[in-house]
Short mmCIF file of C-alpha atoms in Angstrom, two decimals:
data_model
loop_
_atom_site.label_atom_id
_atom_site.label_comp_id
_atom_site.label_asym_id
_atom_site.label_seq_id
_atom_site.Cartn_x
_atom_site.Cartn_y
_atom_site.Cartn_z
CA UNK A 6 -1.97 -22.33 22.66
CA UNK A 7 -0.49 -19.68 19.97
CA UNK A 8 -3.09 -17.77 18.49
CA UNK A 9 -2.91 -18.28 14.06
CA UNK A 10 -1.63 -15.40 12.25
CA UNK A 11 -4.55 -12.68 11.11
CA UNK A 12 -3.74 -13.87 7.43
CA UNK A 13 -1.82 -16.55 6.36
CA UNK A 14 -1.09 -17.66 2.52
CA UNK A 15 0.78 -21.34 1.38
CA UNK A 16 1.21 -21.64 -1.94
CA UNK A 17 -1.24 -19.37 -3.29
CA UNK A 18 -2.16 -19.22 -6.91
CA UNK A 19 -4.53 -17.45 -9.15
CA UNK A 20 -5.01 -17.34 -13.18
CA UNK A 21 -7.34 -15.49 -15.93
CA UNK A 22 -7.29 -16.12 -19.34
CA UNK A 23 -4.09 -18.38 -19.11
CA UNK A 24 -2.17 -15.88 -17.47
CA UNK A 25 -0.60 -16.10 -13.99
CA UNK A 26 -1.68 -13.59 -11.82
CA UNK A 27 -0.84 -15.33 -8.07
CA UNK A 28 2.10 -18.01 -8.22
CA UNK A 29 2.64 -19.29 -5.03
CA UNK A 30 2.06 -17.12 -2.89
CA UNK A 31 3.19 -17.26 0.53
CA UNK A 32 2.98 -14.76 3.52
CA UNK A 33 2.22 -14.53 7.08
CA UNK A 34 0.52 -11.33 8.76
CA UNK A 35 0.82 -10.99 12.16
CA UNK A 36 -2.49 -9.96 14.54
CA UNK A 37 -2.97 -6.68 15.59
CA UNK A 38 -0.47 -4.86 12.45
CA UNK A 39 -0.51 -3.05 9.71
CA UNK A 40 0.76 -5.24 6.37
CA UNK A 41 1.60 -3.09 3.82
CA UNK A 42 1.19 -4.77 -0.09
CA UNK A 43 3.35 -3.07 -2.76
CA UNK A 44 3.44 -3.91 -6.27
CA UNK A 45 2.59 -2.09 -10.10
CA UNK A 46 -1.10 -2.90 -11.26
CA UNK A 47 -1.08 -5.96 -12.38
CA UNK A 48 1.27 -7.86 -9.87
CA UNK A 49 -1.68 -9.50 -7.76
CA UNK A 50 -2.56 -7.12 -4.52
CA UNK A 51 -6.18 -6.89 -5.46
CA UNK A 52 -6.36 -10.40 -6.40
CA UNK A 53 -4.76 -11.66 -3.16
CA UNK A 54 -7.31 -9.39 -1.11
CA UNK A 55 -10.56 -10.61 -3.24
CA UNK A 56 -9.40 -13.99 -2.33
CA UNK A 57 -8.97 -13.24 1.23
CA UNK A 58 -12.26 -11.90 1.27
CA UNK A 59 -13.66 -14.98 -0.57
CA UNK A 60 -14.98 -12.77 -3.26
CA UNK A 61 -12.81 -15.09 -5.49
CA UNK A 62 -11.78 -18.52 -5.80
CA UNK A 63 -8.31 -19.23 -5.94
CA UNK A 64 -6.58 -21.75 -8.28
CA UNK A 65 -4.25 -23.58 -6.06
CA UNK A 66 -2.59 -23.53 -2.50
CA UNK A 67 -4.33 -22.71 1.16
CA UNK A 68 -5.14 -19.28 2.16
CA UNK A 69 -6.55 -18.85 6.04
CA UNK A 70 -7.96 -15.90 8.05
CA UNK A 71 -8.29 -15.45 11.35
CA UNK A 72 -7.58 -19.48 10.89
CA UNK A 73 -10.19 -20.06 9.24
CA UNK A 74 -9.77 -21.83 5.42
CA UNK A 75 -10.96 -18.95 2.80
CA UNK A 76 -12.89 -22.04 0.80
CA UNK A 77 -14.01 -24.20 3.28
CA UNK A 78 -14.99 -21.52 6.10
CA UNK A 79 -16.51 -18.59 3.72
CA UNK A 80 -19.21 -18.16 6.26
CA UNK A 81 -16.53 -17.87 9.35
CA UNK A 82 -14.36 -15.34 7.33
CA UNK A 83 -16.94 -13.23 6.29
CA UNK A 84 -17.99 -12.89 9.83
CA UNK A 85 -14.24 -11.47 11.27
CA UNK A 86 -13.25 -9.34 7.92
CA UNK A 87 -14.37 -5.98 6.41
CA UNK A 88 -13.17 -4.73 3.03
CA UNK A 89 -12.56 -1.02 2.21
CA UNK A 90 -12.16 -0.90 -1.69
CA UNK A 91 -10.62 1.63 -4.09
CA UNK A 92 -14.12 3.20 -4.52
CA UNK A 93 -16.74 3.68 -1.21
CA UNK A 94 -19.50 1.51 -1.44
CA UNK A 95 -22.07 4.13 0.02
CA UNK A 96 -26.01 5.07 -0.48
CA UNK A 97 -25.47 8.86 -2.36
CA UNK A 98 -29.27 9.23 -0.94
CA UNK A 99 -29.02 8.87 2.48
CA UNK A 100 -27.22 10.73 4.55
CA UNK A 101 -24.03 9.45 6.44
CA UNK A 102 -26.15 8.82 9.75
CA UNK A 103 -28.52 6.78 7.38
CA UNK A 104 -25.93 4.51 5.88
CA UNK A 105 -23.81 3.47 8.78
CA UNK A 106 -27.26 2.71 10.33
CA UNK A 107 -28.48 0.45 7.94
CA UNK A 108 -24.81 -1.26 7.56
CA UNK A 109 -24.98 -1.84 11.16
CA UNK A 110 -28.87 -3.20 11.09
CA UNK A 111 -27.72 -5.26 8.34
CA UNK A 112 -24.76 -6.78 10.96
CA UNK A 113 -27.70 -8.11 12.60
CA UNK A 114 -27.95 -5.05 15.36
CA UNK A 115 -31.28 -3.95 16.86
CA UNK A 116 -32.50 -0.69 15.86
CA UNK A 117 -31.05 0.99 19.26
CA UNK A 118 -28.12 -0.59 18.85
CA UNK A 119 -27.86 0.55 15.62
CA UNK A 120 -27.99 4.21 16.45
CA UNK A 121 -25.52 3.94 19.44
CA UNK A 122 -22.70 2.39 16.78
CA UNK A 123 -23.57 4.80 14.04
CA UNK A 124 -22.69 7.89 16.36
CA UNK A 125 -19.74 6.00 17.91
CA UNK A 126 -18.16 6.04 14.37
CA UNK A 127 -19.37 9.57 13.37
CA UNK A 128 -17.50 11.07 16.14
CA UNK A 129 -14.72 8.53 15.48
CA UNK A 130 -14.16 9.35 12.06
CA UNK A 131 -14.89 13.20 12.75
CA UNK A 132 -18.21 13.22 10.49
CA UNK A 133 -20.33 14.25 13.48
CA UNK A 134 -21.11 17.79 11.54
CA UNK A 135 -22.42 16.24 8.32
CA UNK A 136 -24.03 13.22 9.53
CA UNK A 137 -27.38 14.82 8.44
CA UNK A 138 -26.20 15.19 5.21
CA UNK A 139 -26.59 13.32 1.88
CA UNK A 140 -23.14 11.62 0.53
CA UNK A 141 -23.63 13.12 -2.49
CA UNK A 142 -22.76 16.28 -1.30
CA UNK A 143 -19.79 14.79 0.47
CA UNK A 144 -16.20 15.42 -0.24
CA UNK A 145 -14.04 12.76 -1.51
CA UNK A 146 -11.97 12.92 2.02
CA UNK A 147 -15.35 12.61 3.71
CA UNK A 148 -16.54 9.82 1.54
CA UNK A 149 -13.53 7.54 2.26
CA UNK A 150 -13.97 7.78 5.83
CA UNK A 151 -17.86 7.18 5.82
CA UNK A 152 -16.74 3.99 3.85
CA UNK A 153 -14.27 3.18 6.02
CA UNK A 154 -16.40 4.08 9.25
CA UNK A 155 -18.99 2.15 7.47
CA UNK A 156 -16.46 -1.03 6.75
CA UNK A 157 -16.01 -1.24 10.66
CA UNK A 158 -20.08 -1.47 11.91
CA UNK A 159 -19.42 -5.00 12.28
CA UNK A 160 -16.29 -4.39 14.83
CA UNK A 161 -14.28 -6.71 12.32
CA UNK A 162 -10.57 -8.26 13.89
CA UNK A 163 -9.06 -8.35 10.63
CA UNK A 164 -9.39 -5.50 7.78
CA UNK A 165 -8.81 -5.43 4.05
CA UNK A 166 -8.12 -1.80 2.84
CA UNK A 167 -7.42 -1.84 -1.20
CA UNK A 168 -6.06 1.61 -2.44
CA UNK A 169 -7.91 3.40 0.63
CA UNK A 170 -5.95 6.87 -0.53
CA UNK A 171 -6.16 6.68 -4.21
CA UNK A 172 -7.46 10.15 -5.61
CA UNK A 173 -7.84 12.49 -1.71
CA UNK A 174 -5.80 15.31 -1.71
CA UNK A 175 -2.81 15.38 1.06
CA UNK A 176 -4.83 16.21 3.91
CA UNK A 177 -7.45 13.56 3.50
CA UNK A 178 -4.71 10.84 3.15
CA UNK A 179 -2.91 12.20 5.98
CA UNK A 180 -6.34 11.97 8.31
CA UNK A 181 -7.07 8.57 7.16
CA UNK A 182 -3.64 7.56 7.70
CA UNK A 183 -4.26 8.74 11.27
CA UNK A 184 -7.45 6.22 11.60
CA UNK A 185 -5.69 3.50 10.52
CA UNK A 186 -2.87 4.07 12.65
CA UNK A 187 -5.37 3.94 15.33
CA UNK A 188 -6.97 0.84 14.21
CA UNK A 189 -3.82 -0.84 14.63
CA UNK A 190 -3.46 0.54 18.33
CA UNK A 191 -7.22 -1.20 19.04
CA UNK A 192 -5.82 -4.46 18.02
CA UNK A 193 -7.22 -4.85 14.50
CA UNK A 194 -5.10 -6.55 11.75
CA UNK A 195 -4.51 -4.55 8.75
CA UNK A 196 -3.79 -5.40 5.56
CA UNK A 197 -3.10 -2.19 3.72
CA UNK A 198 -2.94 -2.29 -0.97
CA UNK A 199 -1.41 0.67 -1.93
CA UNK A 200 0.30 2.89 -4.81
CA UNK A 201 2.12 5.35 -2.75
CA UNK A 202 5.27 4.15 -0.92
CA UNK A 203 5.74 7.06 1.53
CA UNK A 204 2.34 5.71 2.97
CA UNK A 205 3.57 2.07 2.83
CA UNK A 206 6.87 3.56 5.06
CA UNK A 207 4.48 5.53 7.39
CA UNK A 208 1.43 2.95 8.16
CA UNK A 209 3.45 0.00 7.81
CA UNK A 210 4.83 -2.50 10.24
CA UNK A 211 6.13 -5.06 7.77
CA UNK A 212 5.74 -4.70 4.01
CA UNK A 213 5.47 -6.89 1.34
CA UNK A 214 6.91 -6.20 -2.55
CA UNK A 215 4.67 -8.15 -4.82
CA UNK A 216 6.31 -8.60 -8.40
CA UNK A 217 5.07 -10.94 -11.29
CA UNK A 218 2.47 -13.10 -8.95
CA UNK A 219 5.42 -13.55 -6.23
CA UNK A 220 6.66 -11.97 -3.44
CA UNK A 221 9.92 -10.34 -4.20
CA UNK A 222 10.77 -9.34 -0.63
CA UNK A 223 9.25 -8.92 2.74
CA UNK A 224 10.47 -6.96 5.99
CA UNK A 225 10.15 -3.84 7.53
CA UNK A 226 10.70 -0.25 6.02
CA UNK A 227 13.73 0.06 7.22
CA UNK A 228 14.82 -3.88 6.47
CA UNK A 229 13.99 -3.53 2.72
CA UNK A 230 15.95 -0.30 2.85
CA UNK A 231 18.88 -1.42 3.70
CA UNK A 232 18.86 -5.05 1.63
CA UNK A 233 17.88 -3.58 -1.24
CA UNK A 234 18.13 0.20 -1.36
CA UNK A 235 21.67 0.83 -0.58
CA UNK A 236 23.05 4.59 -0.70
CA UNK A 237 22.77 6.98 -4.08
CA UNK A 238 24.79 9.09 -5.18
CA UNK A 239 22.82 12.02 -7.16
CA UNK A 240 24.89 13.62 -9.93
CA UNK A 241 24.08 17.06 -11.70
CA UNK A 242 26.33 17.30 -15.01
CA UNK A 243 27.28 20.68 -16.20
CA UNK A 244 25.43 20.47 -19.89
CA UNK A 245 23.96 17.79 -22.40
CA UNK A 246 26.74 16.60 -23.68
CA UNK A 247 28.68 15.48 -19.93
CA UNK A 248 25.20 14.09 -19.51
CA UNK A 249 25.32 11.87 -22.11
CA UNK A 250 28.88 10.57 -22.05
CA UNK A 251 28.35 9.97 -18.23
CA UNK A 252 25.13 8.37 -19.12
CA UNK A 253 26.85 6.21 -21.18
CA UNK A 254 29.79 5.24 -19.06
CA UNK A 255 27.42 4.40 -16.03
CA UNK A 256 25.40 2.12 -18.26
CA UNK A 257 23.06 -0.31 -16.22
CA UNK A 258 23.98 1.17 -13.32
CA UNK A 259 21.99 4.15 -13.36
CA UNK A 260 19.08 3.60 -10.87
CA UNK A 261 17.72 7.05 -12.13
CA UNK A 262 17.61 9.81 -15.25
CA UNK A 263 16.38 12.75 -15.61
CA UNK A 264 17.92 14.62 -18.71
CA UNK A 265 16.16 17.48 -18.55
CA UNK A 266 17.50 18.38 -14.79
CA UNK A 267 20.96 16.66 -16.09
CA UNK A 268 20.75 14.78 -13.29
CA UNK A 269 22.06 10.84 -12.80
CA UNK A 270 21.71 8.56 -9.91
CA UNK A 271 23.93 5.63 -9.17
CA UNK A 272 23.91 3.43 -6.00
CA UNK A 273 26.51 3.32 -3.52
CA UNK A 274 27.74 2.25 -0.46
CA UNK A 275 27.96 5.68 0.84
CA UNK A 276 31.22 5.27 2.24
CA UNK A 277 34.02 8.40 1.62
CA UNK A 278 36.03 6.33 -0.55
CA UNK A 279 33.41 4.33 -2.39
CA UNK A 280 32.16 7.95 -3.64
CA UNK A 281 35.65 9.33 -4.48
CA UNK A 282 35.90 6.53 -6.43
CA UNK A 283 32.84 6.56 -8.19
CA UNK A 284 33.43 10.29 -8.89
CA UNK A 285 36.93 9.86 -10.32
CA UNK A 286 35.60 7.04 -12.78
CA UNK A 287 32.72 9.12 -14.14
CA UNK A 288 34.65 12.51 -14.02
CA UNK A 289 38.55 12.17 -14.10
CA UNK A 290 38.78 15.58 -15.58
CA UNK A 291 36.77 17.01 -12.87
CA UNK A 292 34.96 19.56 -15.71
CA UNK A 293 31.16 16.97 -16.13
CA UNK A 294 30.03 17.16 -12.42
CA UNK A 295 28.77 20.49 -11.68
CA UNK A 296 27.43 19.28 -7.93
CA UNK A 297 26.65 16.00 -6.37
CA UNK A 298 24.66 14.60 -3.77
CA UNK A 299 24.33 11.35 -1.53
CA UNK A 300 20.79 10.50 -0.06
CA UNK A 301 19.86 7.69 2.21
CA UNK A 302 17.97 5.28 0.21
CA UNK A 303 13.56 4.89 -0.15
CA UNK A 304 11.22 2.81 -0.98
CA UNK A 305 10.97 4.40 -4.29
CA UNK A 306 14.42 2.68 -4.31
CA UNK A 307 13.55 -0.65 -3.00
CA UNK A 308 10.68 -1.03 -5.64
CA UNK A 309 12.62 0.34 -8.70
CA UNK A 310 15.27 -1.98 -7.67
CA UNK A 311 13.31 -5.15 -6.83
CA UNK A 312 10.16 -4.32 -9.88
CA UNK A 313 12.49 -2.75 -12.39
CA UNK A 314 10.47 0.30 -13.07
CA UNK A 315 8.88 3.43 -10.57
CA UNK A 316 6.28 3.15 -9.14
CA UNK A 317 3.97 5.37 -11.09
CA UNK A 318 4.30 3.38 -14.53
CA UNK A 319 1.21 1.46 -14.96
CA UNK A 320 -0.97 3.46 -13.24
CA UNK A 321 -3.36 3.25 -16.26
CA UNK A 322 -3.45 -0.54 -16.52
CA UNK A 323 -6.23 -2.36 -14.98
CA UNK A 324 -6.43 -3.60 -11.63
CA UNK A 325 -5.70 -7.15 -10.98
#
């Protein structure tokens, strides 16, 4: 008999005040990945994890995990799930020792028991050194991985991480990434929020573009890439003035501007004569272009094409 999918969505809807923030909903995450959600604040990634954690209520449609009904099987979810949030939900008092031992007594582990997982998941998470040491005096790095260490006391199959990176400096993100790259190996299901695309294209083994409530796309890296990134052809104009004029010609076809570098970008097939033809129509004079460039497209690319706007413009409005 097939196993259900770790996370499974039909239909799924969600509304505050009026406003749509889940409509319809649909997605499948397969056991034992990493499921990457994309989207600008506001498009519905923490609401679709709060639901899948039964921390909310949705609206409308069916949501399952582990194939168990979010509504009707609360007490069965709750049991297979853990949920890593944007901020670590840890005891500043105790030390790191001290909180995964008390998450894991909580878990229903005997006192023994407890110790023997705490130090599993100290030396797991590297945090052997400073397990005698209050949070507080933890570094942010250090922090998310307690939380995260802590998140897995329970030995969970399926995993909700929400913005796990948000704030750590490059070599924090890059060790987490690391963990939950080896999550994935063990077998758990993840279902990763996140902001920054390169770490979508890294963890990821599908990912899903959330837009408005819906999903705008789903596939690999690589899928989304090529369906909707396409080539680009980076332009560098010799002074304002080519700038603007080329600006102007290009129209709604500039994917990106930056006037202060004078640079445009335009998509493109890539091929030889696609770009000498693009080239001739901006430049027939051959005095605007001072140098030009085609890059392979990202998923910067895939989300300004499929959102409308970068990823980094509404990092100040709320979570929803």
């Amino acid at each position: 008999m097939t196993a259900p999918p770790a996370v499974e969505t039909v239909d799924l809807c969600k509304s505050y005040g009026g406003v749509a923030v889940l409509d319809r909903l649909t997605m499948r995450v397969a056991r034992g990945t990493v499921h990457a959600l994309l989207g600008p604040n506001g498009a519905g990634k923490t609401t679709t994890v709060r639901i899948l954690a039964t921390l909310t209520a949705p609206d409308g449609g069916t949501a399952r995990v582990d194939g168990h009904d979010v509504v009707r099987e609360q007490r069965r979810v709750r049991r297979v799930i853990s949920l890593a949030g944007q901020h670590a939900a840890l005891d500043d008092g105790q030390t790191g020792r001290e909180n995964l031992e008390m998450m894991a007594r909580l878990a229903g582990r005997s006192r023994a028991g407890a110790r023997r997982r705490a130090a599993e998941l100290l030396e797991r998470f590297d945090l052997v050194d400073a397990a005698g040491r209050r949070v507080a005096t933890y570094s942010g790095g250090m922090r998310r991985r307690l939380d995260l260490a802590a998140s897995l006391v329970g030995e969970p199959s399926v995993i909700f991480l929400d913005e796990p990176t948000t704030g750590l400096d490059p070599r924090s993100r890059q060790a987490l990434w690391d963990v939950v790259g080896e999550l994935a190996a063990t077998g758990v299901s993840v279902l990763l929020t996140t902001q920054y695309l390169e770490e979508a294209d890294r963890l990821a083994d599908r990912v899903a573009v959330l837009h408005g409530g819906r999903l705008a796309a789903e596939g690999t890296a690589a899928e989304l890439k090529h369906r909707y990134g396409a080539q680009r052809l980076q332009l560098t104009l010799r002074d304002a003035a080519s700038f603007a004029a080329v600006d102007r010609g290009l129209g709604d076809r500039v994917t990106h501007r930056d006037p202060a570098r004078r640079d445009l970008e335009v998509a493109t097939d890539g091929s030889a004569p696609g770009i000498r033809d693009l080239l001739d129509e901006v430049d027939p004079d051959r005095r605007a272009v001072a140098a030009f460039t085609v890059r392979s497209a990202t998923l910067d690319d895939v989300f300004l094409t499929l959102t409308g706007r970068p990823v980094t413009a509404d990092r100040e409005v709320a979570h929803v």
